[in-house]
mmCIF file of C-alpha atoms in Angstrom:
data_model
loop_
_atom_site.group_PDB
_atom_site.id
_atom_site.type_symbol
_atom_site.label_atom_id
_atom_site.label_comp_id
_atom_site.label_asym_id
_atom_site.label_seq_id
_atom_site.Cartn_x
_atom_site.Cartn_y
_atom_site.Cartn_z
ATOM 1 C CA MET A 1 0.000 0.000 0.000
ATOM 2 C CA ASN A 2 1.212 3.507 -0.778
ATOM 3 C CA LYS A 3 2.671 5.201 2.349
ATOM 4 C CA ARG A 4 0.713 8.408 1.825
ATOM 5 C CA GLU A 5 -2.574 6.521 1.470
ATOM 6 C CA TYR A 6 -1.721 4.364 4.471
ATOM 7 C CA TYR A 7 -0.971 7.382 6.688
ATOM 8 C CA ALA A 8 -4.179 9.116 5.566
ATOM 9 C CA ALA A 9 -6.211 5.996 6.361
ATOM 10 C CA LYS A 10 -4.485 5.430 9.707
ATOM 11 C CA PHE A 11 -4.276 9.009 11.016
ATOM 12 C CA GLY A 12 -6.857 10.853 8.927
ATOM 13 C CA PRO A 13 -6.056 13.200 6.041
ATOM 14 C CA GLU A 14 -5.361 16.275 8.185
ATOM 15 C CA ARG A 15 -2.942 14.545 10.567
ATOM 16 C CA ALA A 16 -1.271 12.722 7.660
ATOM 17 C CA ALA A 17 -0.673 16.069 5.943
ATOM 18 C CA GLN A 18 0.941 17.386 9.156
ATOM 19 C CA ILE A 19 3.147 14.304 9.419
ATOM 20 C CA MET A 20 4.335 14.654 5.821
ATOM 21 C CA SER A 21 4.774 18.416 5.999
ATOM 22 C CA ASP A 22 8.209 19.968 5.483
ATOM 23 C CA SER A 23 7.772 21.631 8.883
ATOM 24 C CA ASN A 24 7.514 18.277 10.687
ATOM 25 C CA PRO A 25 10.328 18.210 13.305
ATOM 26 C CA ILE A 26 11.265 14.660 12.335
ATOM 27 C CA LYS A 27 11.765 15.708 8.726
ATOM 28 C CA GLN A 28 13.855 18.643 9.957
ATOM 29 C CA ARG A 29 16.022 16.338 12.106
ATOM 30 C CA PHE A 30 16.675 14.123 9.111
ATOM 31 C CA ARG A 31 17.824 17.188 7.156
ATOM 32 C CA GLU A 32 20.112 18.263 10.009
ATOM 33 C CA VAL A 33 22.095 15.063 9.502
ATOM 34 C CA GLY A 34 22.069 15.367 5.721
ATOM 35 C CA VAL A 35 19.289 12.894 4.963
ATOM 36 C CA GLU A 36 16.102 13.594 3.037
ATOM 37 C CA LEU A 37 13.098 11.795 4.552
ATOM 38 C CA SER A 38 10.636 10.567 1.940
ATOM 39 C CA TYR A 39 6.987 9.667 2.321
ATOM 40 C CA ASN A 40 6.863 8.147 -1.152
ATOM 41 C CA GLY A 41 6.949 4.432 -1.798
ATOM 42 C CA ASN A 42 4.946 1.622 -0.291
ATOM 43 C CA THR A 43 4.523 -0.076 3.044
ATOM 44 C CA GLY A 44 3.121 -3.453 3.984
ATOM 45 C CA ASN A 45 3.367 -6.393 6.332
ATOM 46 C CA THR A 46 6.818 -6.325 7.945
ATOM 47 C CA PHE A 47 6.755 -9.728 9.661
ATOM 48 C CA ASP A 48 9.359 -11.194 7.280
ATOM 49 C CA GLY A 49 11.613 -8.236 8.086
ATOM 50 C CA HIS A 50 11.133 -8.841 11.787
ATOM 51 C CA ARG A 51 11.968 -12.528 11.301
ATOM 52 C CA LEU A 52 15.129 -11.512 9.467
ATOM 53 C CA LEU A 53 16.035 -9.096 12.285
ATOM 54 C CA THR A 54 15.535 -11.898 14.808
ATOM 55 C CA HIS A 55 17.790 -14.150 12.740
ATOM 56 C CA ALA A 56 20.445 -11.425 12.535
ATOM 57 C CA GLU A 57 20.430 -11.120 16.319
ATOM 58 C CA MET A 58 20.638 -14.894 16.756
ATOM 59 C CA VAL A 59 23.656 -15.272 14.452
ATOM 60 C CA GLY A 60 25.470 -11.969 15.056
ATOM 61 C CA GLY A 61 24.104 -10.390 18.200
ATOM 62 C CA SER A 62 22.718 -6.908 18.586
ATOM 63 C CA GLU A 63 25.529 -5.436 16.473
ATOM 64 C CA LEU A 64 24.495 -7.346 13.334
ATOM 65 C CA GLN A 65 20.826 -6.791 14.095
ATOM 66 C CA GLY A 66 21.513 -3.054 14.391
ATOM 67 C CA LYS A 67 23.312 -2.982 11.032
ATOM 68 C CA LEU A 68 20.374 -4.706 9.370
ATOM 69 C CA ALA A 69 17.837 -2.436 11.082
ATOM 70 C CA GLU A 70 19.746 0.631 9.897
ATOM 71 C CA GLU A 71 19.781 -0.652 6.319
ATOM 72 C CA LEU A 72 16.043 -1.344 6.445
ATOM 73 C CA PHE A 73 15.312 2.089 7.934
ATOM 74 C CA VAL A 74 17.373 3.828 5.248
ATOM 75 C CA ASP A 75 15.587 1.785 2.587
ATOM 76 C CA TYR A 76 12.160 2.687 3.923
ATOM 77 C CA PHE A 77 12.660 6.303 4.931
ATOM 78 C CA THR A 78 14.994 7.531 2.180
ATOM 79 C CA ARG A 79 15.211 5.036 -0.693
ATOM 80 C CA GLU A 80 11.423 4.551 -0.912
ATOM 81 C CA LYS A 81 11.731 0.756 -0.638
ATOM 82 C CA THR A 82 9.134 -1.302 1.166
ATOM 83 C CA PRO A 83 10.309 -3.492 4.055
ATOM 84 C CA ALA A 84 7.610 -5.945 2.997
ATOM 85 C CA ALA A 85 9.389 -6.811 -0.276
ATOM 86 C CA ARG A 86 11.644 -9.842 -0.532
ATOM 87 C CA ASP A 87 14.185 -8.039 -2.761
ATOM 88 C CA THR A 88 14.427 -5.145 -0.281
ATOM 89 C CA LEU A 89 15.060 -7.549 2.596
ATOM 90 C CA LEU A 90 17.686 -9.522 0.684
ATOM 91 C CA ALA A 91 19.535 -6.387 -0.453
ATOM 92 C CA ALA A 92 19.552 -4.947 3.072
ATOM 93 C CA ALA A 93 20.757 -8.261 4.511
ATOM 94 C CA GLU A 94 23.568 -8.415 1.967
ATOM 95 C CA ARG A 95 24.711 -4.851 2.755
ATOM 96 C CA ALA A 96 24.607 -5.623 6.501
ATOM 97 C CA GLY A 97 26.390 -8.964 6.131
ATOM 98 C CA VAL A 98 23.575 -11.186 7.424
ATOM 99 C CA PRO A 99 24.237 -14.841 6.489
ATOM 100 C CA ASP A 100 21.500 -17.197 5.275
ATOM 101 C CA ALA A 101 19.014 -14.369 4.683
ATOM 102 C CA GLN A 102 17.446 -16.015 1.637
ATOM 103 C CA ARG A 103 16.828 -19.239 3.562
ATOM 104 C CA VAL A 104 15.175 -17.329 6.420
ATOM 105 C CA ILE A 105 12.960 -15.262 4.128
ATOM 106 C CA ASP A 106 11.910 -18.250 2.027
ATOM 107 C CA ASP A 107 11.162 -20.477 5.041
ATOM 108 C CA LYS A 108 8.111 -18.782 6.585
ATOM 109 C CA GLY A 109 8.625 -20.794 9.783
ATOM 110 C CA ALA A 110 12.232 -19.677 10.300
ATOM 111 C CA CYS A 111 12.484 -17.481 13.398
ATOM 112 C CA ALA A 112 8.696 -17.061 13.382
ATOM 113 C CA GLU A 113 8.044 -18.300 16.917
ATOM 114 C CA GLU A 114 10.976 -16.319 18.351
ATOM 115 C CA THR A 115 9.757 -13.189 16.561
ATOM 116 C CA LYS A 116 6.196 -13.641 17.791
ATOM 117 C CA ALA A 117 7.499 -14.084 21.351
ATOM 118 C CA GLN A 118 9.535 -10.873 21.072
ATOM 119 C CA MET A 119 6.527 -9.018 19.692
ATOM 120 C CA ARG A 120 4.421 -10.186 22.617
ATOM 121 C CA THR A 121 7.111 -9.185 25.110
ATOM 122 C CA PHE A 122 8.167 -5.864 23.647
ATOM 123 C CA GLY A 123 5.088 -4.840 21.679
ATOM 124 C CA ARG A 124 2.782 -4.231 24.604
ATOM 125 C CA GLY A 125 1.822 -0.601 24.831
ATOM 126 C CA VAL A 126 3.715 0.435 21.698
ATOM 127 C CA ARG A 127 1.670 3.068 19.896
ATOM 128 C CA GLY A 128 4.267 4.644 17.658
ATOM 129 C CA VAL A 129 7.778 4.463 16.353
ATOM 130 C CA PRO A 130 10.427 4.855 17.222
ATOM 131 C CA HIS A 131 9.720 3.225 20.581
ATOM 132 C CA PHE A 132 12.546 2.796 23.071
ATOM 133 C CA ILE A 133 12.771 0.220 25.837
ATOM 134 C CA VAL A 134 15.829 0.792 28.015
ATOM 135 C CA GLU A 135 17.166 -1.510 30.726
ATOM 136 C CA GLY A 136 14.541 -4.194 30.152
ATOM 137 C CA GLY A 137 11.639 -1.785 30.510
ATOM 138 C CA LYS A 138 12.955 0.392 33.319
ATOM 139 C CA VAL A 139 12.619 3.371 30.977
ATOM 140 C CA VAL A 140 10.176 3.407 28.040
ATOM 141 C CA PHE A 141 9.389 6.264 25.683
ATOM 142 C CA SER A 142 8.173 6.867 22.140
ATOM 143 C CA GLY A 143 8.900 9.306 19.375
ATOM 144 C CA ALA A 144 11.988 11.059 18.132
ATOM 145 C CA GLN A 145 13.825 12.398 21.145
ATOM 146 C CA PRO A 146 16.247 15.317 21.357
ATOM 147 C CA PRO A 147 19.779 14.694 22.701
ATOM 148 C CA ASP A 148 18.849 16.171 26.102
ATOM 149 C CA ALA A 149 16.177 13.505 26.575
ATOM 150 C CA TRP A 150 18.702 10.764 25.828
ATOM 151 C CA ALA A 151 21.200 12.325 28.228
ATOM 152 C CA GLU A 152 18.539 12.285 30.933
ATOM 153 C CA VAL A 153 17.700 8.614 30.248
ATOM 154 C CA LEU A 154 21.362 7.606 30.294
ATOM 155 C CA GLU A 155 21.920 9.499 33.544
ATOM 156 C CA GLU A 156 18.918 7.753 35.084
ATOM 157 C CA VAL A 157 20.037 4.308 33.948
ATOM 158 C CA THR A 158 23.703 4.717 34.898
ATOM 159 C CA GLY A 159 23.157 6.845 37.994
ATOM 160 C CA ASP A 160 25.691 9.333 36.595
ATOM 161 C CA THR A 161 24.312 12.855 37.100
ATOM 162 C CA LYS A 162 27.601 14.742 36.569
#
């Protein structure tokens, strides 16, 4: 489904227009780091992508999972590629160095139960993205956060108030 149509259906036309506006703070933050956020392209069911992310974590830990997630985010938010497409997933996995990606994507049962369990555990109460769960749920917050908010979270978690 087209992203613009999806956002209009999900949030209503007025809110969708605000989200996609050039004055949206998220779009401005992207520009500050030299990236142009796009609301063109399609979206769809991302379960295969989540299965692939689970696989990446299982074979390469959070570092490999993070590399894959970054590739998928760049694809979706800037390259106008859908994370629901097999070719998008395979290309992102190749760039990130995820082994056996084709096998995982083609075998609909691969990492499915683990992914469903993670979604049950971490998906409760999630209403938007990004959604951050820090220290196993000790700190939870949603939305793009400014550096000061992250500093506050890190101080809380580490006990370092400098």
